Amino acid sequence: MVRPELDQSYSNNGRRGVPKCCSYKRTTVIICSINIVVALYVFQNLYTSLYSYSYQHSRTAVTYTPDQIKKMEESMRIRKQSEPRKLIEIVKNIKQKLDRREDMVELPQPLKQKLSNEIIELLRGLNSGANTTLQHEAVERWRRQKLKEAKRVTRGKASNSSILPAEAGMLAKALEFNWAELSNDIGLWIPVNVINNVHDDKPEGEDDFDDILAGRRLPPECNAELHTDYGGHAVKWGLTHHKESAYECCQACLNQAKNARPDEMKCNIWVYCPAEEGCHSPDIYQHKLEECWLKYAEEPKVTFKDTYSENYRRNHPNAPMVVPWVSGVISS
């Protein structure tokens, strides 16, 4: 018998064929179309929500009148003016000082004493007529040389140096970044010259203290001497007798001597403190800026001159290296 004809749904090799209505191509197109429709729907909802929010926000925004704006600006100006600017500036300066203090290197006391002795010998080696400018320059040259030497020691390139390798790093940092604090610790204080470009009409050979001392030019009879302290009997107690300049202090001495009664001591020595941080004296008092001492002595004698000795500063730890007082003996 002849077998019936195979069903059309089978191929020649016996496997069922895929109907043309459910092909992979059509399925992919349908799925992509659905995804596009869903994406468009989501974008439409997002755009609608953003537009409605922006519209509602613009409707609820507060508008101010020019008078209200003016009052707000005035309020802001008053609040800004009422800020404690001076206090803020003081706090900022204190914070900067504390930050610098944290970075400051504390040198051992023997090393500080050694540096102090070197500077004393350096200043003593200068000419007796060297002014404060020359003193500053000499100390600055010493600082640079010492800093260079300390850095060479830290790099191991200075075997014959007097600086110990263990102290070289600290010393280099102190000399380079904390020189002001180190100078204060070792008692170094040299007045700063204030140089004014003015016509110089003073007689030749006359000492000029205008670059150092504030106030009017001292008259010749004052015989002013920098870094000098004279002893004598107190005619005017300097703790309660302050003057704004050395000129006024000397003038006070001249006036007292001129107007003194026959039974009173007449001032012939004046001693003035021009240092902002105060002046040292071997007594129990704290001597401050602008103290003016009027004294009398039959034979005036210098108590301190130029620098305090090493032995004296050893017995008086608060004494600076340089004598801060300025004084003079009145010409008779």
Short mmCIF file of C-alpha atoms in Angstrom, two decimals:
data_model
loop_
_atom_site.label_atom_id
_atom_site.label_comp_id
_atom_site.label_asym_id
_atom_site.label_seq_id
_atom_site.Cartn_x
_atom_site.Cartn_y
_atom_site.Cartn_z
CA MET A 1 0.00 0.00 0.00
CA VAL A 2 1.16 3.57 -0.59
CA ARG A 3 1.78 5.66 2.62
CA PRO A 4 -0.29 8.81 2.94
CA GLU A 5 1.38 12.12 2.15
CA LEU A 6 3.27 13.71 5.07
CA ASP A 7 1.62 16.58 6.96
CA GLN A 8 2.75 20.01 5.88
CA SER A 9 3.80 20.91 9.40
CA TYR A 10 6.77 18.57 9.20
CA SER A 11 9.86 19.12 7.16
CA ASN A 12 11.50 16.53 4.97
CA ASN A 13 13.84 15.44 7.78
CA GLY A 14 10.98 14.78 10.17
CA ARG A 15 11.09 17.97 12.40
CA ARG A 16 8.17 20.30 12.86
CA GLY A 17 8.62 23.73 11.14
CA VAL A 18 8.14 27.11 12.84
CA PRO A 19 4.95 28.87 11.73
CA LYS A 20 5.66 32.05 9.86
CA CYS A 21 3.30 34.13 12.09
CA CYS A 22 5.55 33.57 15.21
CA SER A 23 8.99 34.17 13.77
CA TYR A 24 11.85 35.57 15.88
CA LYS A 25 11.99 38.76 13.88
CA ARG A 26 8.37 39.62 14.54
CA THR A 27 8.72 38.82 18.24
CA THR A 28 11.75 41.15 18.57
CA VAL A 29 9.93 44.00 16.81
CA ILE A 30 6.91 43.62 19.08
CA ILE A 31 9.03 43.66 22.27
CA CYS A 32 11.01 46.73 21.15
CA SER A 33 7.81 48.56 20.29
CA ILE A 34 6.39 47.85 23.74
CA ASN A 35 9.61 49.15 25.39
CA ILE A 36 9.50 52.35 23.34
CA VAL A 37 5.86 52.98 24.30
CA VAL A 38 6.66 52.43 28.02
CA ALA A 39 9.70 54.76 27.85
CA LEU A 40 7.66 57.50 26.16
CA TYR A 41 4.99 57.15 28.82
CA VAL A 42 7.56 57.48 31.64
CA PHE A 43 9.20 60.56 30.00
CA GLN A 44 5.78 62.18 29.61
CA ASN A 45 4.96 61.69 33.29
CA LEU A 46 8.35 63.10 34.40
CA TYR A 47 8.02 66.16 32.19
CA THR A 48 4.47 66.79 33.40
CA SER A 49 5.49 66.57 37.09
CA LEU A 50 8.47 68.93 36.62
CA TYR A 51 6.40 71.47 34.76
CA SER A 52 3.62 71.41 37.34
CA TYR A 53 6.16 71.80 40.22
CA SER A 54 7.85 74.73 38.51
CA TYR A 55 4.50 76.35 37.84
CA GLN A 56 3.33 75.90 41.44
CA HIS A 57 6.66 77.19 42.79
CA SER A 58 6.49 80.30 40.66
CA ARG A 59 2.94 80.94 41.87
CA THR A 60 3.91 80.52 45.56
CA ALA A 61 7.12 82.67 45.33
CA VAL A 62 7.06 85.67 47.67
CA THR A 63 7.49 89.09 46.12
CA TYR A 64 8.74 92.03 48.18
CA THR A 65 7.99 95.67 47.77
CA PRO A 66 10.86 98.19 47.32
CA ASP A 67 10.23 99.46 50.85
CA GLN A 68 10.56 95.94 52.29
CA ILE A 69 13.76 95.34 50.32
CA LYS A 70 15.18 98.63 51.63
CA LYS A 71 14.39 97.65 55.22
CA MET A 72 16.04 94.25 54.78
CA GLU A 73 19.18 95.87 53.36
CA GLU A 74 19.25 98.32 56.26
CA SER A 75 18.88 95.45 58.72
CA MET A 76 21.78 93.57 57.11
CA ARG A 77 23.94 96.70 57.22
CA ILE A 78 23.21 97.29 60.92
CA ARG A 79 23.92 93.64 61.76
CA LYS A 80 27.23 93.80 59.89
CA GLN A 81 28.24 97.03 61.65
CA SER A 82 27.41 95.55 65.05
CA GLU A 83 29.87 92.68 64.56
CA PRO A 84 32.76 92.79 67.08
CA ARG A 85 35.40 93.27 64.42
CA LYS A 86 38.12 94.24 66.86
CA LEU A 87 37.43 91.16 68.98
CA ILE A 88 37.44 88.96 65.89
CA GLU A 89 40.78 90.44 64.83
CA ILE A 90 42.24 89.88 68.31
CA VAL A 91 41.06 86.26 68.33
CA LYS A 92 42.55 85.75 64.87
CA ASN A 93 45.91 87.17 66.00
CA ILE A 94 45.88 85.00 69.11
CA LYS A 95 45.16 81.94 66.98
CA GLN A 96 48.06 82.79 64.67
CA LYS A 97 50.38 83.21 67.65
CA LEU A 98 49.24 79.89 69.09
CA ASP A 99 49.83 78.21 65.73
CA ARG A 100 53.32 79.67 65.59
CA ARG A 101 53.87 78.65 69.22
CA GLU A 102 52.96 75.04 68.33
CA ASP A 103 55.60 75.05 65.60
CA MET A 104 58.20 76.69 67.84
CA VAL A 105 61.22 74.63 68.80
CA GLU A 106 62.28 74.84 72.45
CA LEU A 107 66.07 74.85 72.63
CA PRO A 108 67.89 73.49 75.68
CA GLN A 109 68.94 76.12 78.19
CA PRO A 110 72.70 75.44 77.80
CA LEU A 111 72.39 76.01 74.04
CA LYS A 112 70.50 79.28 74.62
CA GLN A 113 73.21 80.42 77.01
CA LYS A 114 75.87 79.55 74.45
CA LEU A 115 74.10 81.58 71.73
CA SER A 116 73.67 84.50 74.13
CA ASN A 117 77.38 84.51 74.97
CA GLU A 118 78.32 84.46 71.29
CA ILE A 119 76.10 87.47 70.55
CA ILE A 120 77.52 89.36 73.54
CA GLU A 121 81.07 88.78 72.31
CA LEU A 122 79.98 89.85 68.83
CA LEU A 123 78.52 93.15 70.08
CA ARG A 124 81.50 93.82 72.29
CA GLY A 125 83.77 93.42 69.28
CA LEU A 126 82.04 96.28 67.45
CA ASN A 127 83.35 99.80 67.60
CA SER A 128 82.22 101.85 70.58
CA GLY A 129 80.46 104.25 68.22
CA ALA A 130 78.48 101.54 66.40
CA ASN A 131 74.82 102.53 66.20
CA THR A 132 71.84 100.21 66.36
CA THR A 133 71.82 99.73 62.59
CA LEU A 134 75.33 98.30 62.68
CA GLN A 135 74.37 96.15 65.65
CA HIS A 136 71.34 94.78 63.80
CA GLU A 137 73.45 94.05 60.72
CA ALA A 138 76.13 92.28 62.77
CA VAL A 139 73.58 90.09 64.57
CA GLU A 140 71.82 89.28 61.28
CA ARG A 141 75.10 88.23 59.66
CA TRP A 142 75.82 86.03 62.68
CA ARG A 143 72.35 84.45 62.42
CA ARG A 144 72.79 83.61 58.72
CA GLN A 145 76.23 82.12 59.24
CA LYS A 146 74.99 80.10 62.21
CA LEU A 147 71.99 78.88 60.21
CA LYS A 148 74.20 77.83 57.29
CA GLU A 149 76.54 76.01 59.66
CA ALA A 150 73.64 74.21 61.39
CA LYS A 151 72.25 73.05 58.05
CA ARG A 152 75.67 71.71 57.02
CA VAL A 153 75.86 69.76 60.28
CA THR A 154 72.42 68.22 59.67
CA ARG A 155 73.66 67.04 56.26
CA GLY A 156 76.85 65.67 57.82
CA LYS A 157 79.12 68.07 55.93
CA ALA A 158 80.67 69.98 58.87
CA SER A 159 82.75 67.65 61.02
CA ASN A 160 84.71 70.43 62.76
CA SER A 161 81.68 72.49 63.82
CA SER A 162 80.99 73.47 67.43
CA ILE A 163 77.30 72.58 66.92
CA LEU A 164 76.36 69.12 68.11
CA PRO A 165 74.59 66.94 65.51
CA ALA A 166 71.75 66.27 67.97
CA GLU A 167 71.09 70.02 68.29
CA ALA A 168 71.70 71.06 64.68
CA GLY A 169 68.17 70.37 63.44
CA MET A 170 66.48 72.23 66.30
CA LEU A 171 68.89 75.15 66.02
CA ALA A 172 68.41 75.47 62.26
CA LYS A 173 64.63 75.55 62.62
CA ALA A 174 64.77 78.09 65.47
CA LEU A 175 67.15 80.41 63.60
CA GLU A 176 65.13 80.24 60.37
CA PHE A 177 61.51 80.24 61.52
CA ASN A 178 61.45 81.26 65.22
CA TRP A 179 64.18 83.90 65.39
CA ALA A 180 61.91 86.52 67.01
CA GLU A 181 60.89 84.14 69.82
CA LEU A 182 64.46 82.94 70.27
CA SER A 183 65.73 86.53 70.50
CA ASN A 184 63.20 87.24 73.21
CA ASP A 185 64.15 84.08 75.12
CA ILE A 186 67.87 84.93 75.20
CA GLY A 187 67.17 88.58 76.10
CA LEU A 188 68.32 90.16 72.84
CA TRP A 189 66.77 93.60 72.33
CA ILE A 190 68.24 96.27 70.07
CA PRO A 191 66.25 99.47 69.33
CA VAL A 192 65.11 99.86 65.75
CA ASN A 193 66.35 102.86 63.83
CA VAL A 194 63.68 105.02 62.22
CA ILE A 195 65.42 106.78 59.35
CA ASN A 196 63.76 109.91 58.01
CA ASN A 197 64.98 111.61 54.86
CA VAL A 198 65.13 115.15 56.22
CA HIS A 199 67.63 117.94 55.96
CA ASP A 200 70.42 117.40 58.47
CA ASP A 201 71.46 120.76 59.90
CA LYS A 202 72.94 119.61 63.20
CA PRO A 203 76.50 120.73 64.02
CA GLU A 204 79.26 118.31 63.13
CA GLY A 205 80.22 115.95 65.94
CA GLU A 206 76.89 116.25 67.76
CA ASP A 207 75.19 112.95 68.59
CA ASP A 208 71.82 112.44 66.93
CA PHE A 209 69.28 110.32 68.79
CA ASP A 210 66.28 111.22 66.60
CA ASP A 211 66.53 107.93 64.71
CA ILE A 212 66.10 105.96 67.93
CA LEU A 213 64.12 108.01 70.46
CA ALA A 214 60.63 109.31 69.80
CA GLY A 215 59.79 112.94 70.42
CA ARG A 216 61.57 116.23 69.88
CA ARG A 217 65.33 116.58 69.47
CA LEU A 218 67.09 116.48 72.81
CA PRO A 219 68.90 119.71 73.70
CA PRO A 220 72.70 119.52 74.20
CA GLU A 221 72.46 120.06 77.95
CA CYS A 222 70.60 116.73 78.32
CA ASN A 223 73.75 114.74 77.35
CA ALA A 224 71.63 111.73 76.36
CA GLU A 225 73.31 108.31 76.47
CA LEU A 226 71.67 105.21 75.00
CA HIS A 227 71.78 101.88 76.88
CA THR A 228 72.85 103.62 80.08
CA ASP A 229 71.48 103.72 83.62
CA TYR A 230 72.74 106.19 86.25
CA GLY A 231 72.29 105.79 89.98
CA GLY A 232 71.38 108.53 92.43
CA HIS A 233 68.81 109.76 94.94
CA ALA A 234 65.30 109.82 93.51
CA VAL A 235 63.89 113.33 93.12
CA LYS A 236 60.86 112.07 91.18
CA TRP A 237 59.69 108.47 91.58
CA GLY A 238 59.55 107.02 88.05
CA LEU A 239 56.87 104.43 88.82
CA THR A 240 54.32 107.24 89.06
CA HIS A 241 56.09 109.78 86.85
CA HIS A 242 55.62 108.99 83.15
CA LYS A 243 56.57 111.07 80.13
CA GLU A 244 55.83 110.45 76.45
CA SER A 245 59.42 110.96 75.27
CA ALA A 246 62.99 111.28 76.45
CA TYR A 247 62.85 114.97 75.58
CA GLU A 248 59.97 115.55 78.01
CA CYS A 249 61.79 113.54 80.70
CA CYS A 250 64.94 115.64 80.36
CA GLN A 251 62.86 118.80 80.27
CA ALA A 252 61.15 117.73 83.50
CA CYS A 253 64.58 117.39 85.13
CA LEU A 254 65.58 120.88 83.93
CA ASN A 255 62.31 122.38 85.20
CA GLN A 256 62.62 120.69 88.61
CA ALA A 257 66.16 121.97 89.08
CA LYS A 258 65.09 125.46 88.06
CA ASN A 259 62.06 125.63 90.38
CA ALA A 260 63.39 123.63 93.36
CA ARG A 261 63.30 125.21 96.81
CA PRO A 262 66.57 125.83 98.65
CA ASP A 263 66.02 122.79 100.90
CA GLU A 264 65.20 120.43 97.99
CA MET A 265 67.55 118.30 95.92
CA LYS A 266 67.95 119.60 92.39
CA CYS A 267 67.67 117.10 89.58
CA ASN A 268 70.88 116.58 87.64
CA ILE A 269 70.23 113.03 86.30
CA TRP A 270 67.32 111.83 84.21
CA VAL A 271 66.65 108.17 83.33
CA TYR A 272 63.96 107.19 80.82
CA CYS A 273 62.50 103.84 79.68
CA PRO A 274 61.79 103.83 75.88
CA ALA A 275 61.18 100.06 75.53
CA GLU A 276 57.61 98.87 74.89
CA GLU A 277 58.20 95.67 76.88
CA GLY A 278 59.56 97.63 79.83
CA CYS A 279 63.05 98.06 81.27
CA HIS A 280 65.03 95.90 83.69
CA SER A 281 66.44 97.14 86.95
CA PRO A 282 67.91 95.12 89.86
CA ASP A 283 65.08 96.01 92.24
CA ILE A 284 61.71 94.46 93.06
CA TYR A 285 59.66 96.65 90.71
CA GLN A 286 58.40 96.04 87.19
CA HIS A 287 59.55 99.06 85.22
CA LYS A 288 57.34 99.96 82.27
CA LEU A 289 57.43 102.05 79.13
CA GLU A 290 57.68 105.87 79.58
CA GLU A 291 58.92 105.76 83.18
CA CYS A 292 60.88 108.95 83.87
CA TRP A 293 63.19 108.96 86.88
CA LEU A 294 64.61 112.26 88.10
CA LYS A 295 67.67 111.79 90.31
CA TYR A 296 70.42 113.70 92.09
CA ALA A 297 74.02 112.73 92.78
CA GLU A 298 76.99 114.88 93.69
CA GLU A 299 79.21 112.71 91.52
CA PRO A 300 77.01 110.89 88.97
CA LYS A 301 78.14 107.32 88.32
CA VAL A 302 77.00 104.87 85.67
CA THR A 303 75.23 101.82 87.08
CA PHE A 304 74.94 99.93 83.77
CA LYS A 305 76.38 100.69 80.34
CA ASP A 306 75.63 99.06 76.92
CA THR A 307 75.20 95.38 77.89
CA TYR A 308 74.64 93.48 81.12
CA SER A 309 77.55 91.23 82.00
CA GLU A 310 77.29 87.47 81.83
CA ASN A 311 77.71 87.12 85.59
CA TYR A 312 75.01 89.70 86.24
CA ARG A 313 72.52 87.97 83.93
CA ARG A 314 73.31 84.66 85.58
CA ASN A 315 72.24 86.14 88.93
CA HIS A 316 69.31 88.04 87.35
CA PRO A 317 67.61 85.70 84.84
CA ASN A 318 65.13 88.39 83.75
CA ALA A 319 67.82 90.82 82.65
CA PRO A 320 68.07 91.30 78.85
CA MET A 321 71.39 91.33 77.05
CA VAL A 322 71.33 95.05 76.18
CA VAL A 323 70.63 97.79 78.75
CA PRO A 324 67.30 99.30 77.61
CA TRP A 325 67.44 102.58 79.58
CA VAL A 326 68.43 105.96 78.11
CA SER A 327 69.70 108.60 80.50
CA GLY A 328 71.87 111.67 80.85
CA VAL A 329 73.63 113.98 83.27
CA ILE A 330 72.50 117.60 83.04
CA SER A 331 75.28 120.01 82.18
CA SER A 332 75.88 122.51 84.96
#
